[in-house]
PDB file of C-alpha atoms in Angstrom:
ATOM      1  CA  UNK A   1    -208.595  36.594 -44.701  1.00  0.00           C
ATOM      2  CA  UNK A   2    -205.147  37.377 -45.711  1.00  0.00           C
ATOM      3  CA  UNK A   3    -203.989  34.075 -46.610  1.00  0.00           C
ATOM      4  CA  UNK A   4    -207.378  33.540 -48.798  1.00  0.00           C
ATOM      5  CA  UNK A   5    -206.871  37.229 -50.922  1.00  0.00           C
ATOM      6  CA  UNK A   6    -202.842  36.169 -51.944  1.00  0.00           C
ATOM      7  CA  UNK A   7    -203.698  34.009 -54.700  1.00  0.00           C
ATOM      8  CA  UNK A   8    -205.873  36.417 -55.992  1.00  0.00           C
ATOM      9  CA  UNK A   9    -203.125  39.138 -55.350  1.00  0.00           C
ATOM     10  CA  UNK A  10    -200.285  36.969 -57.604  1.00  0.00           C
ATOM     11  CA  UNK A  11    -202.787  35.671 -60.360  1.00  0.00           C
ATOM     12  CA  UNK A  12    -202.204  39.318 -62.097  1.00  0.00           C
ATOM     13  CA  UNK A  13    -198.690  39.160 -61.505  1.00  0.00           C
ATOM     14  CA  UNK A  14    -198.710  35.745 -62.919  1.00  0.00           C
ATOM     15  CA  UNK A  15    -200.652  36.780 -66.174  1.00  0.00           C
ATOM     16  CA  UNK A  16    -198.625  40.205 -66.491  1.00  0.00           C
ATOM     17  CA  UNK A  17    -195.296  37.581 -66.653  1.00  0.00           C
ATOM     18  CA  UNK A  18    -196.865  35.305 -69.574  1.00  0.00           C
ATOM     19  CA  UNK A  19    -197.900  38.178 -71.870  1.00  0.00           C
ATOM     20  CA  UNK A  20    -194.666  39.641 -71.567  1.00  0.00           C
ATOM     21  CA  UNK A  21    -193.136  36.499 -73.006  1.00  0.00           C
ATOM     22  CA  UNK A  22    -195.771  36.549 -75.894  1.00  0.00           C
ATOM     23  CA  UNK A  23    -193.709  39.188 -77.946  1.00  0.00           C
ATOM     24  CA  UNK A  24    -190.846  36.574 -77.736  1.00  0.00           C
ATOM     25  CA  UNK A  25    -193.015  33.605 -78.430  1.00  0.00           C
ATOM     26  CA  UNK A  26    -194.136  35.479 -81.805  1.00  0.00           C
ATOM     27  CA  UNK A  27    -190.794  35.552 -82.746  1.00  0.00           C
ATOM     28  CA  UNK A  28    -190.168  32.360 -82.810  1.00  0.00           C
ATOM     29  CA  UNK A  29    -191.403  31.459 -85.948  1.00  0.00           C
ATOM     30  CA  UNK A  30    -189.354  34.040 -87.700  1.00  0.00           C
ATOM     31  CA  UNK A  31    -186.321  33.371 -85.590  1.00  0.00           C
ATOM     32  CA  UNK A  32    -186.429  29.604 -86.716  1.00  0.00           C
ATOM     33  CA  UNK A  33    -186.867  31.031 -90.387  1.00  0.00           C
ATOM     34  CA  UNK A  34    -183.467  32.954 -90.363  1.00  0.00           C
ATOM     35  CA  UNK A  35    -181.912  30.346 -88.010  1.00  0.00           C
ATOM     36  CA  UNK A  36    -182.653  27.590 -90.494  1.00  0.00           C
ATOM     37  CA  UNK A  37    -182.640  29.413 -94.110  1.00  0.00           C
ATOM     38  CA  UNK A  38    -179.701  32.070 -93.164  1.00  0.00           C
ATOM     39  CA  UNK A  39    -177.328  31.134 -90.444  1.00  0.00           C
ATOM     40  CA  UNK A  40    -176.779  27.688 -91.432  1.00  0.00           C
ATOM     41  CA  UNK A  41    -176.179  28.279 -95.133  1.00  0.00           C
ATOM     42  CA  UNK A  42    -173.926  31.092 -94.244  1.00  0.00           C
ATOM     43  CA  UNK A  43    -171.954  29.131 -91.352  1.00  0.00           C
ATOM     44  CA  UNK A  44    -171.982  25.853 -94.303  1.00  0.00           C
ATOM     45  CA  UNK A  45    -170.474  28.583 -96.844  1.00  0.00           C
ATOM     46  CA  UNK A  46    -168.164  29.987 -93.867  1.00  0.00           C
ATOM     47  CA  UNK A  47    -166.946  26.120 -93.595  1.00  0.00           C
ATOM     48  CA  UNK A  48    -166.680  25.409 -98.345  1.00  0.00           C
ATOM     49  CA  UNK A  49    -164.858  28.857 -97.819  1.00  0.00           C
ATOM     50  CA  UNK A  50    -161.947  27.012 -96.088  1.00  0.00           C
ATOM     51  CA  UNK A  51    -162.031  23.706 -97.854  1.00  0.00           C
ATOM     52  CA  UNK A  52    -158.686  22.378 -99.324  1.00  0.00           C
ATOM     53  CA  UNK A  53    -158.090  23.568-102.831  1.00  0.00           C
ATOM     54  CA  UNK A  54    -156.807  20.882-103.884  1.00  0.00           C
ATOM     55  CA  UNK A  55    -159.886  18.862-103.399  1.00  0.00           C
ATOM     56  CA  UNK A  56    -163.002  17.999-106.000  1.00  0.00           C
ATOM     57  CA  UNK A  57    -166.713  16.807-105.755  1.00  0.00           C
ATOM     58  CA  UNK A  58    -165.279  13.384-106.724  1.00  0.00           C
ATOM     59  CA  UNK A  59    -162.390  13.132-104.506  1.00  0.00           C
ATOM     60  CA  UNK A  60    -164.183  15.192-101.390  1.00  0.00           C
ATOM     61  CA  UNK A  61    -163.287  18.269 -99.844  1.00  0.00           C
ATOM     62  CA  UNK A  62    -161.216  18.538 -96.699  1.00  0.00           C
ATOM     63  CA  UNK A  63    -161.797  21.426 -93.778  1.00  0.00           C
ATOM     64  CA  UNK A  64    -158.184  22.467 -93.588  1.00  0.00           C
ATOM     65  CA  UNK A  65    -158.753  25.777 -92.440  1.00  0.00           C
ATOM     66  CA  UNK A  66    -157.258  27.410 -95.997  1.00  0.00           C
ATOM     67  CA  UNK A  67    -157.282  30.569 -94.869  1.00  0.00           C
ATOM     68  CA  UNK A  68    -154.934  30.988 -98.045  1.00  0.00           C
ATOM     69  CA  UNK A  69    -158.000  31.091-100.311  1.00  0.00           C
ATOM     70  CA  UNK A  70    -158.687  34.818 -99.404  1.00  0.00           C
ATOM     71  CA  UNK A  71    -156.117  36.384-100.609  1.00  0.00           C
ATOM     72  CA  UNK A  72    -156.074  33.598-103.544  1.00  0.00           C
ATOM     73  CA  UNK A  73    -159.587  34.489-104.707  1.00  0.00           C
ATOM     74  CA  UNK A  74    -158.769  38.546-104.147  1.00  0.00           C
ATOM     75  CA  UNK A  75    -155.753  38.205-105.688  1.00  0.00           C
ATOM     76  CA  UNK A  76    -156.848  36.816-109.079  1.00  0.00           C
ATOM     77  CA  UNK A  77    -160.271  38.707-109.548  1.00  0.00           C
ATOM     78  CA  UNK A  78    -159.853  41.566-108.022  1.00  0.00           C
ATOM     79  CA  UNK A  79    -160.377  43.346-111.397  1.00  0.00           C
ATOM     80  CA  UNK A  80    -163.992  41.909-111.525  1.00  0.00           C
ATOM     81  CA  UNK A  81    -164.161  43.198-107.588  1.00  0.00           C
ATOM     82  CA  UNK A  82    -163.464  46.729-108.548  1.00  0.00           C
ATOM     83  CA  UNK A  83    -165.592  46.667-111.798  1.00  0.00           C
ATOM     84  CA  UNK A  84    -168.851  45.491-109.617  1.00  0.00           C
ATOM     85  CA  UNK A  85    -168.403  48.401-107.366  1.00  0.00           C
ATOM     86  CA  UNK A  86    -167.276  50.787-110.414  1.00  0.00           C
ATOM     87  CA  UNK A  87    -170.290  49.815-112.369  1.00  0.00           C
ATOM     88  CA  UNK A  88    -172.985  50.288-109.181  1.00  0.00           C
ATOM     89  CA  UNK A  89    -172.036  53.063-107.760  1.00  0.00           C
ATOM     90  CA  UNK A  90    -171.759  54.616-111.870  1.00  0.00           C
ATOM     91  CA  UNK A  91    -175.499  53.243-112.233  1.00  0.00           C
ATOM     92  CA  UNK A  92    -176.648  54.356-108.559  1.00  0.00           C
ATOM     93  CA  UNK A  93    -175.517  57.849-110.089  1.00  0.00           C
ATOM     94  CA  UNK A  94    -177.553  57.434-112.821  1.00  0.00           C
ATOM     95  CA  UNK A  95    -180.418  56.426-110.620  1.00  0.00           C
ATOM     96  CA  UNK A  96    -180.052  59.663-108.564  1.00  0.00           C
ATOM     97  CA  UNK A  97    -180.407  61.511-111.477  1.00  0.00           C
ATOM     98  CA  UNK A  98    -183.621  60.346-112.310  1.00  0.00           C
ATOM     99  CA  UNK A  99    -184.979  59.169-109.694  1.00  0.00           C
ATOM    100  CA  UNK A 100    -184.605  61.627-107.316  1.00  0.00           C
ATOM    101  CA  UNK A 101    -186.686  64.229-109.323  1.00  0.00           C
ATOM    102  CA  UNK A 102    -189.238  61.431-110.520  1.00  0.00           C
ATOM    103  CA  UNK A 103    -189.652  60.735-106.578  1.00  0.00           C
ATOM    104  CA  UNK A 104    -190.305  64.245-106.047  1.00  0.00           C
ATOM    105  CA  UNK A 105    -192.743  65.163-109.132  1.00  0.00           C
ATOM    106  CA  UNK A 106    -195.003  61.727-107.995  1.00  0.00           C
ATOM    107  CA  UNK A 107    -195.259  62.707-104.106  1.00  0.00           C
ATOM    108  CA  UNK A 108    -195.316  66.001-104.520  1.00  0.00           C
ATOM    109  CA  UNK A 109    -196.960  67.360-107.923  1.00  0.00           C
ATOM    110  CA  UNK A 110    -198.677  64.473-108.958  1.00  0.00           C
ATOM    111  CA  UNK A 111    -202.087  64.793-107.909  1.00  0.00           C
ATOM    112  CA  UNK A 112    -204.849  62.858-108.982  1.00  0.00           C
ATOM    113  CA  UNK A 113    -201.957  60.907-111.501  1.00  0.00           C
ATOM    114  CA  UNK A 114    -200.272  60.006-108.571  1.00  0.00           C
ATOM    115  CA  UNK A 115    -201.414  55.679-108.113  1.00  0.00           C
ATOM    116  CA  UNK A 116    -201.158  56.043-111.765  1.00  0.00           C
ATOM    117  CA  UNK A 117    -197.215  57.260-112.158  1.00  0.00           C
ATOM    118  CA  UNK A 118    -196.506  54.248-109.320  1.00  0.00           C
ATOM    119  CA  UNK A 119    -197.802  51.705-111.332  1.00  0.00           C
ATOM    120  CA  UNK A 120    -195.449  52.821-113.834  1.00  0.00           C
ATOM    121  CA  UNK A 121    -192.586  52.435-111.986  1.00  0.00           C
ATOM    122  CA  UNK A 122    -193.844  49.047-110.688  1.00  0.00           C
ATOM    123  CA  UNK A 123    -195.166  47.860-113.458  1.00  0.00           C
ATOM    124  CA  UNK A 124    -191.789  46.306-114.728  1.00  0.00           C
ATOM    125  CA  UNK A 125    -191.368  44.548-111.800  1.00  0.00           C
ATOM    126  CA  UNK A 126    -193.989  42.067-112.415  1.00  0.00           C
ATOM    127  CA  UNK A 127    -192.318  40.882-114.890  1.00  0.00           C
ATOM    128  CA  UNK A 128    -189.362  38.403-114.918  1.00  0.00           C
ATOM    129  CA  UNK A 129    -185.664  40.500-114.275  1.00  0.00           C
ATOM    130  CA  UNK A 130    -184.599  37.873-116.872  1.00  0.00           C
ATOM    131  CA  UNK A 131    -187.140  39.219-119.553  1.00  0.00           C
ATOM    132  CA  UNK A 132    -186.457  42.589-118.783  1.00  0.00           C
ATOM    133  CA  UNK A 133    -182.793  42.255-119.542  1.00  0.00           C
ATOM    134  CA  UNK A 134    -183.110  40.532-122.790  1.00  0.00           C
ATOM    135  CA  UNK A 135    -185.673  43.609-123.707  1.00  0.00           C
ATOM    136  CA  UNK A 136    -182.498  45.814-122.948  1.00  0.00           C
ATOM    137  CA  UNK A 137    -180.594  43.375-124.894  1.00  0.00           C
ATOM    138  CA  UNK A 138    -183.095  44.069-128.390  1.00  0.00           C
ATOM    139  CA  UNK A 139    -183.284  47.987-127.382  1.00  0.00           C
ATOM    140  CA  UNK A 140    -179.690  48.310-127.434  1.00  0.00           C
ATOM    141  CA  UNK A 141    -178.741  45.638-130.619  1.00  0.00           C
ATOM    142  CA  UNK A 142    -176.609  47.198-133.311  1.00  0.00           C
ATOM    143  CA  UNK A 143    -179.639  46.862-135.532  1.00  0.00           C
ATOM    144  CA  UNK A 144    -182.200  48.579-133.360  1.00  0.00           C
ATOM    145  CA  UNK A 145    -183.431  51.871-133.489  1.00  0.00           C
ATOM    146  CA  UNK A 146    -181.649  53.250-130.387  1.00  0.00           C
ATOM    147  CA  UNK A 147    -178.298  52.910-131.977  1.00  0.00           C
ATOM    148  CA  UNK A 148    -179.549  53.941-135.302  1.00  0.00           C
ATOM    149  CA  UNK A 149    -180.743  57.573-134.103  1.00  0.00           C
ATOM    150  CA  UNK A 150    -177.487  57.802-132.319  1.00  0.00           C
ATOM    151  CA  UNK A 151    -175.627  57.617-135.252  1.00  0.00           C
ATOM    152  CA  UNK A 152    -177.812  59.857-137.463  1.00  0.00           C
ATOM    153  CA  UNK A 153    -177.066  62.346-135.021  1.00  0.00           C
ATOM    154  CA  UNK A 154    -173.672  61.690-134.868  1.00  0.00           C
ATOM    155  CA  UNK A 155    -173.268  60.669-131.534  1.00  0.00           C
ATOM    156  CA  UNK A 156    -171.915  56.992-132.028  1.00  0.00           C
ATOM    157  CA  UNK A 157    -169.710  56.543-135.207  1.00  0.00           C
ATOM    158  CA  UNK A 158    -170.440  54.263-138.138  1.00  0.00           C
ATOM    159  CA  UNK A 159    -169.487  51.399-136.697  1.00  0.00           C
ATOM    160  CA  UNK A 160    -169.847  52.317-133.090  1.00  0.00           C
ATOM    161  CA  UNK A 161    -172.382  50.346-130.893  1.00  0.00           C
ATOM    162  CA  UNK A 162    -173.943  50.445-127.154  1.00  0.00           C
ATOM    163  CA  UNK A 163    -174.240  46.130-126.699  1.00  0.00           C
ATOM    164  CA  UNK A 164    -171.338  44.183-125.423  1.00  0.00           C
ATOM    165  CA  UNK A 165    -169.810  47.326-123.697  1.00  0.00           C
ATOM    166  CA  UNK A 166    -170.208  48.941-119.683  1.00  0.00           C
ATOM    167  CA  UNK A 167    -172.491  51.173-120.849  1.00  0.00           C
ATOM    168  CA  UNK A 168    -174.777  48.709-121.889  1.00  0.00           C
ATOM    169  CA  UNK A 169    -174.166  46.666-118.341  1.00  0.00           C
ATOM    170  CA  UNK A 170    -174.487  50.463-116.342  1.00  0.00           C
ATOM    171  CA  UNK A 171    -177.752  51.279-118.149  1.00  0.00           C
ATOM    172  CA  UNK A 172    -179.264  47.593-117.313  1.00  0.00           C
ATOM    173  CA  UNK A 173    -177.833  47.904-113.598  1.00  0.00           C
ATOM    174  CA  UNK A 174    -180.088  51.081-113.778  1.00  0.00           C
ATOM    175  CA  UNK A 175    -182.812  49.994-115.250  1.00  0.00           C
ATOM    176  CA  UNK A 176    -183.670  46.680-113.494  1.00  0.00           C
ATOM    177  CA  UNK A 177    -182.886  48.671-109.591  1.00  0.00           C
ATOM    178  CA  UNK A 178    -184.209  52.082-110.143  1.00  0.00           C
ATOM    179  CA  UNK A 179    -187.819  50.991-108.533  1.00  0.00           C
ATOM    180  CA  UNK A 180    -185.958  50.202-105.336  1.00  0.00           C
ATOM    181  CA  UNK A 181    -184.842  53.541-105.250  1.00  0.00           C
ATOM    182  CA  UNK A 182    -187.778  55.420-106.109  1.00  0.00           C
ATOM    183  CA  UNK A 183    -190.277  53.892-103.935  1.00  0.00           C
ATOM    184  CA  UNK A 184    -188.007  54.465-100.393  1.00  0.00           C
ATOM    185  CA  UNK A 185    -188.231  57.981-101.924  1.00  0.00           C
ATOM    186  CA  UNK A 186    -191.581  58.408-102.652  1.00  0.00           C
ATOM    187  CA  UNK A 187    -192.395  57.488 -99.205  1.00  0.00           C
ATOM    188  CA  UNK A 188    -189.781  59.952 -97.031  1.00  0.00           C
ATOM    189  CA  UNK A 189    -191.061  62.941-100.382  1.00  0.00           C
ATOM    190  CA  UNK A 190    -194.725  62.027 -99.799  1.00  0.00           C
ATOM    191  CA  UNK A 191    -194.601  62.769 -95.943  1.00  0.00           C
ATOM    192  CA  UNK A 192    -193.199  65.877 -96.204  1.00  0.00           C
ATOM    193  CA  UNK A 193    -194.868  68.771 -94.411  1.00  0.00           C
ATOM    194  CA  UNK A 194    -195.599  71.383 -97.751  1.00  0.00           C
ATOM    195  CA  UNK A 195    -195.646  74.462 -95.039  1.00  0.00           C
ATOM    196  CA  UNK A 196    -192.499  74.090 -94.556  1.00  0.00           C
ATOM    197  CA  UNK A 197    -191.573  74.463 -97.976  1.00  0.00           C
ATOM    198  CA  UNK A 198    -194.172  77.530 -97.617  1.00  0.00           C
ATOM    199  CA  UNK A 199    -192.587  79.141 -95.103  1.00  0.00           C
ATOM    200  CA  UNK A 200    -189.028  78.841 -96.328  1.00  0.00           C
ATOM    201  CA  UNK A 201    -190.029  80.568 -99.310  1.00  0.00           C
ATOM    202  CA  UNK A 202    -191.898  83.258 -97.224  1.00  0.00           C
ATOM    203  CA  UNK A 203    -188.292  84.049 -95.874  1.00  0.00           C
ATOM    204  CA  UNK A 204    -187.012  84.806 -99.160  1.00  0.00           C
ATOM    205  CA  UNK A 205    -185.132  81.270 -99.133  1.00  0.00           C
ATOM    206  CA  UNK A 206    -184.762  80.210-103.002  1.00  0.00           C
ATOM    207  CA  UNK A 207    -185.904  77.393-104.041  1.00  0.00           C
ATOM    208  CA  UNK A 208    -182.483  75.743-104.156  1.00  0.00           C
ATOM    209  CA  UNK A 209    -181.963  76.514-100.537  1.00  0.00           C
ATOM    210  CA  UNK A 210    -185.322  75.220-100.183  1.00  0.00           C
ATOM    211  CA  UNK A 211    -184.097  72.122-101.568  1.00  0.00           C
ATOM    212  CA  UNK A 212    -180.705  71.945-100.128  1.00  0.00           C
ATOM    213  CA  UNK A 213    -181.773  73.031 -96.206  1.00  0.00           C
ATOM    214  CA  UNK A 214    -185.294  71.502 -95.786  1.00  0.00           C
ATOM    215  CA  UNK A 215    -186.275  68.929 -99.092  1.00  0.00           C
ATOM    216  CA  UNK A 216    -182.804  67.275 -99.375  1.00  0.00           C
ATOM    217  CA  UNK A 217    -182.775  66.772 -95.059  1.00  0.00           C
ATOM    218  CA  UNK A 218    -186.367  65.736 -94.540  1.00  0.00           C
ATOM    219  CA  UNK A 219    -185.574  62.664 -97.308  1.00  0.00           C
ATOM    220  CA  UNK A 220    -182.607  61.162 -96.127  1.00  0.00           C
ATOM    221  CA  UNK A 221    -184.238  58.584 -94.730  1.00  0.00           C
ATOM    222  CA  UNK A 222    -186.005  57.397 -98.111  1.00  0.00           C
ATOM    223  CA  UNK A 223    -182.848  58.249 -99.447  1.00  0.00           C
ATOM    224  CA  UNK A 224    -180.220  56.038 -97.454  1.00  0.00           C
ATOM    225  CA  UNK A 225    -182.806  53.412 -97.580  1.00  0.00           C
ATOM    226  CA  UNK A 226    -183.169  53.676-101.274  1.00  0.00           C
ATOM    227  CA  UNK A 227    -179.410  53.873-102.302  1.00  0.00           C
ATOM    228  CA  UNK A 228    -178.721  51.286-100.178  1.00  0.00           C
ATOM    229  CA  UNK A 229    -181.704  48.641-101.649  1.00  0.00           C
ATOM    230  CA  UNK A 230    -179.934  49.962-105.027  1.00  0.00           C
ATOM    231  CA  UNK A 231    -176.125  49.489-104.304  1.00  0.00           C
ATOM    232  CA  UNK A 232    -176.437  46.248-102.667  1.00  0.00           C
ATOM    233  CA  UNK A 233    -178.598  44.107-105.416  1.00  0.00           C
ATOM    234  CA  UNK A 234    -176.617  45.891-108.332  1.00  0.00           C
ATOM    235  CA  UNK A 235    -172.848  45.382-106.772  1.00  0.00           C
ATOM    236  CA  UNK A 236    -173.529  41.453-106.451  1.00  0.00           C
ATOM    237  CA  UNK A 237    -175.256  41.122-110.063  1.00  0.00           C
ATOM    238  CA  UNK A 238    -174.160  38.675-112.393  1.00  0.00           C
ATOM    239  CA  UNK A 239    -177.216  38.517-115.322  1.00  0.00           C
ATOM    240  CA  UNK A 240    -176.478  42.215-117.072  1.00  0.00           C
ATOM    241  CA  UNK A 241    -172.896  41.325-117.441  1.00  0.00           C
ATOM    242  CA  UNK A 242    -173.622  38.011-118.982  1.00  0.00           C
ATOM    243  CA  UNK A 243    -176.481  38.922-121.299  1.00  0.00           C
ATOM    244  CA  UNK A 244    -175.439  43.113-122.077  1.00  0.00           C
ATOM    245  CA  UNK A 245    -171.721  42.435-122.059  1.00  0.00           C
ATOM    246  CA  UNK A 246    -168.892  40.542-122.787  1.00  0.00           C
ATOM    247  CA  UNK A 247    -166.319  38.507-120.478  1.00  0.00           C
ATOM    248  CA  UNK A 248    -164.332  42.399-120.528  1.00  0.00           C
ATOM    249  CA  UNK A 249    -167.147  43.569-118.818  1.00  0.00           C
ATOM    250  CA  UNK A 250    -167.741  40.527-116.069  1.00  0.00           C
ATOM    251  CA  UNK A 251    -168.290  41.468-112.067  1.00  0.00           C
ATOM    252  CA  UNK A 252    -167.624  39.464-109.076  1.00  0.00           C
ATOM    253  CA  UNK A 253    -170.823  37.752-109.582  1.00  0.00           C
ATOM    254  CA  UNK A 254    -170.245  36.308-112.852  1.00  0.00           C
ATOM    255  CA  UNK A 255    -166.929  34.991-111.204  1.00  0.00           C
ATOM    256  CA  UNK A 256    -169.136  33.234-108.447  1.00  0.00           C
ATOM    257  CA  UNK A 257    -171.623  32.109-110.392  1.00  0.00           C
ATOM    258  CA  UNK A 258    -168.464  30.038-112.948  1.00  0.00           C
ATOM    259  CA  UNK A 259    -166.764  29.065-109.543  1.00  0.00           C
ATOM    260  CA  UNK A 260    -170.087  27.168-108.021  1.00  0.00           C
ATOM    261  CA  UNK A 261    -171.786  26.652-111.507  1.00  0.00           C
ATOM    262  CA  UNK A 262    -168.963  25.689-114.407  1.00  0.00           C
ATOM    263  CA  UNK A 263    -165.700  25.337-112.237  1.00  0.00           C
ATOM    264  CA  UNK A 264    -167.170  23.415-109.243  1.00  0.00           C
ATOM    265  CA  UNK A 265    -164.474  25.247-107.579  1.00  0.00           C
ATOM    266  CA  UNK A 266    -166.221  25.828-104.124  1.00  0.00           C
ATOM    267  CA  UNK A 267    -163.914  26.629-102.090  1.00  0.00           C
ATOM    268  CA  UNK A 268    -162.891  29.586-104.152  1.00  0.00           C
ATOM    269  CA  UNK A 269    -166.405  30.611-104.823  1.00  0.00           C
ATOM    270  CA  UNK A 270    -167.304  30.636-100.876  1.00  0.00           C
ATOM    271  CA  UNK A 271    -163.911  32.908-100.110  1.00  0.00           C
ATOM    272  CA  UNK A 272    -165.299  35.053-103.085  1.00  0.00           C
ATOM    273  CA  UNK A 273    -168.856  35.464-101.799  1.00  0.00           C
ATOM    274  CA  UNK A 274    -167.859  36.098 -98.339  1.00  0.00           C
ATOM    275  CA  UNK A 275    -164.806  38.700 -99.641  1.00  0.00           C
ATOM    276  CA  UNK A 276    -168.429  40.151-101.371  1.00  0.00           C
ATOM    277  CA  UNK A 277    -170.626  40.708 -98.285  1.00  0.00           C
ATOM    278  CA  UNK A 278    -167.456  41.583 -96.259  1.00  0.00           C
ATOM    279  CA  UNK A 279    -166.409  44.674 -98.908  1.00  0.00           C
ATOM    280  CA  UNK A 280    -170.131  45.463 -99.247  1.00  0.00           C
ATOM    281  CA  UNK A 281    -170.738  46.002 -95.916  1.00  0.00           C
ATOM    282  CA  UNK A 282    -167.685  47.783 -95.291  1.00  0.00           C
ATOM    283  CA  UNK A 283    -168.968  50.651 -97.594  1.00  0.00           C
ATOM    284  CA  UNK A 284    -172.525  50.177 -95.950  1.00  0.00           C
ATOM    285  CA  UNK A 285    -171.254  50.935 -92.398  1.00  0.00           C
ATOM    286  CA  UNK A 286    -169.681  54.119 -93.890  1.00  0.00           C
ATOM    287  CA  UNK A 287    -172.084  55.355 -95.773  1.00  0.00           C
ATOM    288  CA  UNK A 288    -174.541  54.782 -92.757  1.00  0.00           C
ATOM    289  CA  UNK A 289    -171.788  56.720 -90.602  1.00  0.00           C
ATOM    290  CA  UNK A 290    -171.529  59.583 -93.078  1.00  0.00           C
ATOM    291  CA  UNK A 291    -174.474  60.110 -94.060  1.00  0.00           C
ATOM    292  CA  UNK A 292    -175.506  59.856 -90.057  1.00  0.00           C
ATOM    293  CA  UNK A 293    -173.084  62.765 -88.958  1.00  0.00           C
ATOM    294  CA  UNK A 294    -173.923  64.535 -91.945  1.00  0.00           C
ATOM    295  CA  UNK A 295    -177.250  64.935 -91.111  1.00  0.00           C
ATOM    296  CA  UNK A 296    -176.790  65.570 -87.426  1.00  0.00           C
ATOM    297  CA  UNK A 297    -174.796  68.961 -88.884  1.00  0.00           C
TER     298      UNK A 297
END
């Protein structure tokens, strides 16, 4: 009797085991995504990083471990290195600005406008981020009506102009990312709990410590999220430098994009991408560690 009821008595056992290898089996297809489309472009780029500078598509390139192209590459461009991060963190600024309080006004005071206002601020996005920058390109021209008003009022001079300078490449930076802030803070603004805001004005809190010790804390999830999907995209842009500026007002990604595109230099262009992700996700990590203890205090 005991020998017949064991099979019955592991056949549970048996099943439990094979559905706790479905979660992993569902990954797989993913997995072999990012194996296929991520790691191995990034180890190939890892390898063009430390070709031989002295090679060339028609003579070959050589794996010599050039470790010497680093500091090469961050040597020569670092200017362009320190604009991209100069220029994104001046446009994620800008972003804050406006999009904090646009955020706020759509989750929070909305009301029955409230799909309408986010399909305004997604609306541009079905649109090409090449068309959208040459729009930018005609609102800004000397001969547009932007530029005229500012000089009737006397805020650019006769001559003076917004194309072909950083501000033009700072407003497109903001432009073309401020959805990806918005919406990250839409969604932490939208959840928030209004009693609380209720009952911190019932004890006589004003409505800037309102803001500062319940709003601001409750979003900083939507808001590291939303900074971040800013800072990243606009640091490693190349297209508003090269259609709102001139070569004065080139980043790091305009410098890649001669290296693998004009130059054919790829060795320098890998050591400059990876110098890229390497500095960006320097200031990642410590933002994400600031901003962590910060909120733990």
């Amino acid at each position: 009797m005991s020998a017949k009821s064991e099979p019955g008595l592991r056949a549970p056992a048996a099943r439990s085991g094979r559905y706790r290898l479905l979660p992993y089996l569902l990954l797989l297809p993913g997995a072999a995504w990012l194996f296929l489309f991520f790691v191995v472009p990034l180890v190939q780029l890892a390898a063009a990083s430390l070709y031989d500078p002295t090679g060339s598509l028609s003579t070959g390139y050589a794996l010599t471990w050039a470790f010497g192209n680093y500091p090469t590459a961050l040597e020569t461009y670092w200017p362009q290195f320190g604009r991209s991060f100069l220029y994104a963190g001046i446009a994620l600024v800008l972003a804050l600005l406006m999009g904090y309080p646009l955020a706020y006004a759509i989750a929070q005071k909305a009301g029955r406008w409230q799909n309408l206002l986010l399909v305004c601020v997604i609306a541009p996005m079905f649109t090409s981020f090449l068309v959208r920058t040459l729009a930018w390109k005609t609102i800004l021209s000397d001969n547009g009506a932007l530029v005229g008003l500012l000089r009737e009022v006397h805020l650019l001079g006769p001559d003076g102009r917004l194309l072909a300078t950083p501000v033009a490449v700072v407003l497109g930076l903001t432009y073309n990312f401020l959805p990806f802030l918005v919406l990250p803070l839409y969604a932490s603004l939208e959840r928030l709990d209004r009693r609380l805001l209720e009952a911190s004005s019932d004890l006589y809190a004003s409505p800037l410590t309102t803001f500062r010790r319940v709003t601001l804390p409750l979003s900083m999830p939507g808001l590291i999220a939303g900074t971040l999907l800013f800072f990243i995209p606009a640091t490693g842009d190349y297209i508003n430098a090269e259609l709102l500026g001139t070569p004065n007002e080139y980043m790091i990604g305009n410098v890649i994009d001669s290296a693998f595109l004009v130059r054919l230099d790829y060795p320098q262009g890998a050591a400059l991408s990876f110098l890229l992700m390497s500095a960006i996700l320097a200031v990642v990590f410590g933002y994400l560690r600031r901003a962590g203890a910060e909120e733990v205090l």
